[in-house]
Coordinates of C-alpha atoms in Angstrom, one line a residue:
M1 CA 17.2 -6.9 -6.4
D2 CA 15.5 -10.4 -7.0
Q3 CA 12.9 -11.0 -10.1
N4 CA 10.1 -10.8 -7.4
G5 CA 11.3 -7.3 -6.7
L6 CA 11.9 -6.4 -10.1
L7 CA 8.1 -7.4 -10.8
R8 CA 6.8 -5.7 -8.0
L9 CA 8.5 -2.2 -8.8
G10 CA 7.7 -2.8 -12.4
I11 CA 4.0 -3.1 -11.6
F12 CA 4.4 -0.1 -9.1
A13 CA 6.4 2.3 -11.0
T14 CA 3.7 1.6 -13.9
I15 CA 0.5 2.5 -12.1
L16 CA 2.3 5.3 -10.3
A17 CA 2.9 7.0 -13.9
V18 CA -1.0 6.1 -15.2
M19 CA -2.4 7.0 -11.9
A20 CA -0.2 10.8 -11.9
L21 CA -0.7 11.8 -15.7
W22 CA -4.6 10.5 -15.2
E23 CA -4.5 13.2 -12.4
A24 CA -2.7 15.8 -14.7
V25 CA -5.4 15.4 -17.5
A26 CA -8.2 15.0 -15.5
P27 CA -7.9 16.0 -11.6
Y28 CA -11.0 15.9 -9.5
R29 CA -10.2 18.3 -7.0
P30 CA -8.7 21.4 -7.2
R31 CA -4.9 21.1 -5.8
E32 CA -2.6 24.3 -4.4
A33 CA 0.3 24.6 -6.3
V34 CA 2.2 26.1 -3.9
R35 CA 1.9 23.2 -1.7
R36 CA 2.6 20.2 -4.6
P37 CA 6.7 20.7 -4.5
V38 CA 6.2 20.0 -0.3
R39 CA 4.2 17.2 -0.4
W40 CA 6.1 15.6 -3.0
L41 CA 8.9 15.8 -1.3
T42 CA 7.5 14.6 1.9
N43 CA 5.5 11.9 0.8
F44 CA 7.7 10.3 -1.7
G45 CA 10.7 11.1 0.8
L46 CA 8.7 8.8 3.5
L47 CA 8.9 6.4 0.6
L48 CA 12.5 6.3 -0.4
I49 CA 13.4 6.1 3.7
S50 CA 11.0 3.2 4.2
A51 CA 12.2 1.3 1.5
A52 CA 15.8 1.8 2.7
L53 CA 14.9 1.0 6.2
T54 CA 13.1 -2.1 5.2
R55 CA 15.7 -3.2 2.5
F56 CA 17.9 -3.6 5.9
T57 CA 15.3 -4.6 8.5
V58 CA 12.4 -6.5 7.3
G59 CA 12.6 -7.0 3.2
A60 CA 11.0 -9.6 1.6
A61 CA 9.9 -10.8 5.1
M62 CA 6.5 -12.0 3.7
I63 CA 8.2 -14.1 0.9
A64 CA 10.8 -15.4 2.9
T65 CA 7.9 -16.5 5.2
A66 CA 6.0 -18.1 2.4
I67 CA 9.1 -20.1 1.4
W68 CA 10.2 -21.5 4.8
A69 CA 6.4 -22.1 5.8
G70 CA 6.3 -24.3 2.5
Q71 CA 9.9 -26.2 3.6
N72 CA 8.7 -26.9 6.4
G73 CA 4.9 -28.2 5.9
L74 CA 3.7 -25.0 8.5
G75 CA 0.2 -23.6 8.1
V76 CA -3.3 -24.3 7.2
F77 CA -2.7 -25.1 3.3
N78 CA 0.6 -26.9 4.2
L79 CA -1.2 -29.3 6.9
V80 CA -4.3 -29.8 4.5
G81 CA -2.9 -29.9 1.1
V82 CA -5.2 -27.6 -0.5
P83 CA -4.6 -27.6 -4.3
P84 CA -2.3 -25.0 -5.2
F85 CA -4.2 -22.5 -7.6
L86 CA -7.1 -22.6 -4.9
A87 CA -5.2 -22.2 -1.7
G88 CA -3.6 -19.2 -3.9
L89 CA -6.8 -17.3 -4.1
I90 CA -8.1 -18.0 -0.8
A91 CA -5.1 -16.5 0.3
I92 CA -5.3 -13.0 -1.4
V93 CA -8.5 -12.8 0.0
V94 CA -7.3 -13.8 3.8
L95 CA -4.4 -11.2 3.8
D96 CA -6.7 -8.4 2.0
C97 CA -9.1 -9.4 5.3
A98 CA -5.8 -9.5 7.7
V99 CA -5.3 -6.2 6.2
Y100 CA -8.6 -4.5 6.3
W101 CA -7.9 -5.0 10.4
Q102 CA -4.5 -4.0 10.3
H103 CA -6.0 -0.6 9.2
R104 CA -8.9 -0.2 11.1
L105 CA -6.4 -1.3 14.4
T106 CA -4.3 2.0 13.6
H107 CA -7.2 3.6 14.0
I108 CA -8.9 2.2 17.4
V109 CA -5.1 1.7 19.1
P110 CA -3.8 5.1 20.2
L111 CA 0.0 3.9 19.9
F112 CA -0.9 3.2 16.1
W113 CA -2.5 5.7 15.4
R114 CA 0.1 8.1 16.4
F115 CA 2.3 6.7 13.7
H116 CA -0.9 6.3 11.2
R117 CA -1.9 9.7 11.5
V118 CA 0.8 10.7 9.4
H119 CA -0.5 9.1 6.3
H120 CA -3.9 11.0 7.3
C121 CA -2.5 14.5 7.8
D122 CA -2.0 15.2 4.4
V123 CA -3.7 18.3 3.5
E124 CA -4.3 17.2 -0.3
F125 CA -5.5 14.0 -1.6
D126 CA -4.0 12.1 -4.6
V127 CA -1.1 9.0 -5.6
S128 CA 1.3 10.6 -3.6
T129 CA -1.0 10.0 -0.4
A130 CA -0.7 6.2 -1.2
V131 CA 2.9 6.3 -0.1
R132 CA 3.2 8.7 3.2
F133 CA 3.3 6.3 5.8
H134 CA 5.6 6.4 8.8
P135 CA 8.9 4.0 8.4
V136 CA 7.9 2.2 11.7
E137 CA 4.3 1.6 10.0
I138 CA 5.7 0.2 7.5
I139 CA 8.3 -2.4 9.2
A140 CA 5.5 -3.2 12.0
S141 CA 2.9 -4.1 8.7
A142 CA 5.3 -6.3 7.2
G143 CA 5.5 -8.2 10.3
Y144 CA 2.0 -8.1 10.7
K145 CA 1.2 -9.6 7.6
S146 CA 4.0 -11.9 7.3
F147 CA 2.2 -13.3 10.3
F148 CA -0.9 -14.3 8.7
V149 CA 1.5 -15.8 6.0
L150 CA 2.3 -18.7 8.1
L151 CA -1.0 -18.5 9.8
I152 CA -2.5 -20.2 6.4
G153 CA 0.7 -21.5 4.5
A154 CA 0.5 -19.1 2.0
D155 CA 2.7 -19.8 -1.0
P156 CA 5.3 -17.6 -2.6
W157 CA 3.6 -16.7 -5.6
A158 CA 0.4 -15.7 -4.0
V159 CA 2.5 -13.1 -1.7
V160 CA 4.0 -11.6 -4.8
V161 CA 0.6 -11.4 -6.6
Y162 CA -1.1 -9.6 -3.2
E163 CA 1.9 -7.4 -2.5
S164 CA 2.2 -6.0 -6.3
M165 CA -2.2 -5.8 -5.8
L166 CA -2.1 -4.5 -2.4
S167 CA 0.1 -1.2 -3.9
G168 CA -1.2 -1.0 -7.0
F169 CA -4.5 -0.6 -5.5
A170 CA -3.2 1.9 -2.6
L171 CA -2.1 4.4 -5.9
F172 CA -5.5 3.6 -8.0
N173 CA -7.5 4.7 -4.3
H174 CA -5.8 7.5 -3.5
G175 CA -5.9 9.2 -7.0
N176 CA -7.5 12.7 -7.2
V177 CA -9.8 10.7 -9.8
H178 CA -13.4 10.7 -10.3
F179 CA -15.8 8.1 -11.8
P180 CA -19.7 8.8 -13.2
A181 CA -21.8 7.9 -10.3
P182 CA -23.3 4.7 -12.2
F183 CA -19.9 3.2 -12.9
D184 CA -18.4 4.2 -9.7
R185 CA -21.4 2.4 -7.9
L186 CA -20.9 -1.0 -9.7
L187 CA -17.0 -1.3 -9.5
R188 CA -17.2 -0.8 -5.5
T189 CA -19.7 -3.4 -5.0
L190 CA -16.3 -5.4 -5.5
I191 CA -13.1 -3.0 -5.1
V192 CA -12.6 0.0 -3.1
T193 CA -12.9 2.7 -6.1
P194 CA -11.3 6.5 -5.3
D195 CA -14.5 8.1 -4.5
M196 CA -15.2 5.4 -2.0
H197 CA -11.6 5.6 0.1
R198 CA -11.6 9.6 -0.4
V199 CA -14.4 9.8 2.3
H200 CA -11.8 7.7 4.6
H201 CA -9.6 10.8 4.3
S202 CA -12.4 13.5 5.2
S203 CA -12.0 16.1 8.3
E204 CA -14.8 14.6 9.8
I205 CA -13.8 12.3 12.7
T206 CA -16.8 9.5 11.9
E207 CA -15.8 9.3 8.0
T208 CA -12.3 8.9 8.9
N209 CA -13.0 6.3 10.8
S210 CA -14.8 4.3 8.0
N211 CA -14.0 2.7 4.4
Y212 CA -10.7 0.9 5.7
G213 CA -10.9 -1.5 2.6
N214 CA -7.6 -1.9 0.5
I215 CA -9.0 -3.8 -2.5
L216 CA -12.2 -5.6 -1.7
S217 CA -14.9 -3.4 -0.9
V218 CA -16.8 -6.2 1.2
W219 CA -15.0 -6.2 4.3
D220 CA -16.4 -2.2 4.9
R221 CA -19.7 -4.1 4.8
L222 CA -19.2 -7.0 6.2
F223 CA -17.8 -5.3 9.6
V224 CA -19.7 -2.2 9.3
S225 CA -17.8 0.5 8.7
Y226 CA -18.9 1.5 5.1
I227 CA -20.1 5.2 4.6
D228 CA -21.3 5.4 0.7
H229 CA -20.5 9.5 1.0
T230 CA -19.4 12.7 2.9
K231 CA -21.7 14.9 4.4
T232 CA -20.5 17.5 2.5
N233 CA -19.4 17.4 -1.0
D234 CA -16.2 15.4 -1.3
H235 CA -15.3 17.2 -4.0
D236 CA -15.2 20.6 -1.8
M237 CA -14.9 18.8 1.6
Q238 CA -11.9 19.2 3.9
I239 CA -8.7 16.8 4.1
G240 CA -6.5 15.8 6.5
L241 CA -6.5 16.4 10.6
D242 CA -7.5 19.8 12.2
E243 CA -4.7 19.6 14.5
F244 CA -2.2 19.1 12.0
R245 CA -2.5 21.8 9.3
D246 CA 0.3 23.8 10.3
T247 CA 3.2 24.1 7.9
K248 CA 5.5 22.0 10.5
S249 CA 3.2 19.1 10.0
Q250 CA 3.4 19.0 6.4
S251 CA 7.7 18.5 6.0
L252 CA 9.4 15.1 5.7
L253 CA 11.4 16.2 9.3
G254 CA 7.4 17.2 10.6
V255 CA 5.9 13.9 9.7
L256 CA 9.2 11.7 11.2
W257 CA 8.6 13.3 13.6
L258 CA 4.5 13.2 14.0
P259 CA 4.0 10.2 16.3
F260 CA 6.1 11.6 18.9
R261 CA 4.4 15.0 19.8
Q262 CA 1.2 16.1 20.9
P263 CA -1.1 17.6 18.5

């Protein structure tokens, strides 16, 4: 593993440990202890499978694309000659907007939803939910983001920063934690908070199809997909998808097969 990979792994592991400790000390929603071992096996099992597959397929695709674009003078920033620091900041914002639309499309396009529903069929909401993605979706996401890296000619350092932020915010946003309402309202004027993202994991379909943001909260307001709060108290609302609450849908083998079965 190269230095960039080690840096990202270190940041990921640190934030994961902090969020897991925070949830253990002050969980917002009650958790069913009987489900926890199975959920963790499923969620972190998906993470390990995805990591292994991407390592031998599209591992470091975004950074490799950024390096190749720079060497060949491809992409907007390389053609226009934007100052490196400004180009990096713009790249982070552009990539975050692109990932917002990627996320939204996984809810709109039936084929994409088949794979993305693996993430949404989790019946609880905590930091482990952040890594619950089907390996096919992870591979497709790497290709999608690499296209935008090439399009704008993002610098490799900006890609490393953005990917670190994306994974870190995913762990933060899926945390089973809670901020006092005034502080949460202040935070979500700029970034996505756990209380804001929790709405997205509601079983209510109108709430599931909202709050797609990953880092910056502006995209949901700008593209009219923002919901301030759930119809019911988000402390007690039902998490997950009604059609996939059975035991088979929660096992590691079950979620790997989930895109290929009917509800």
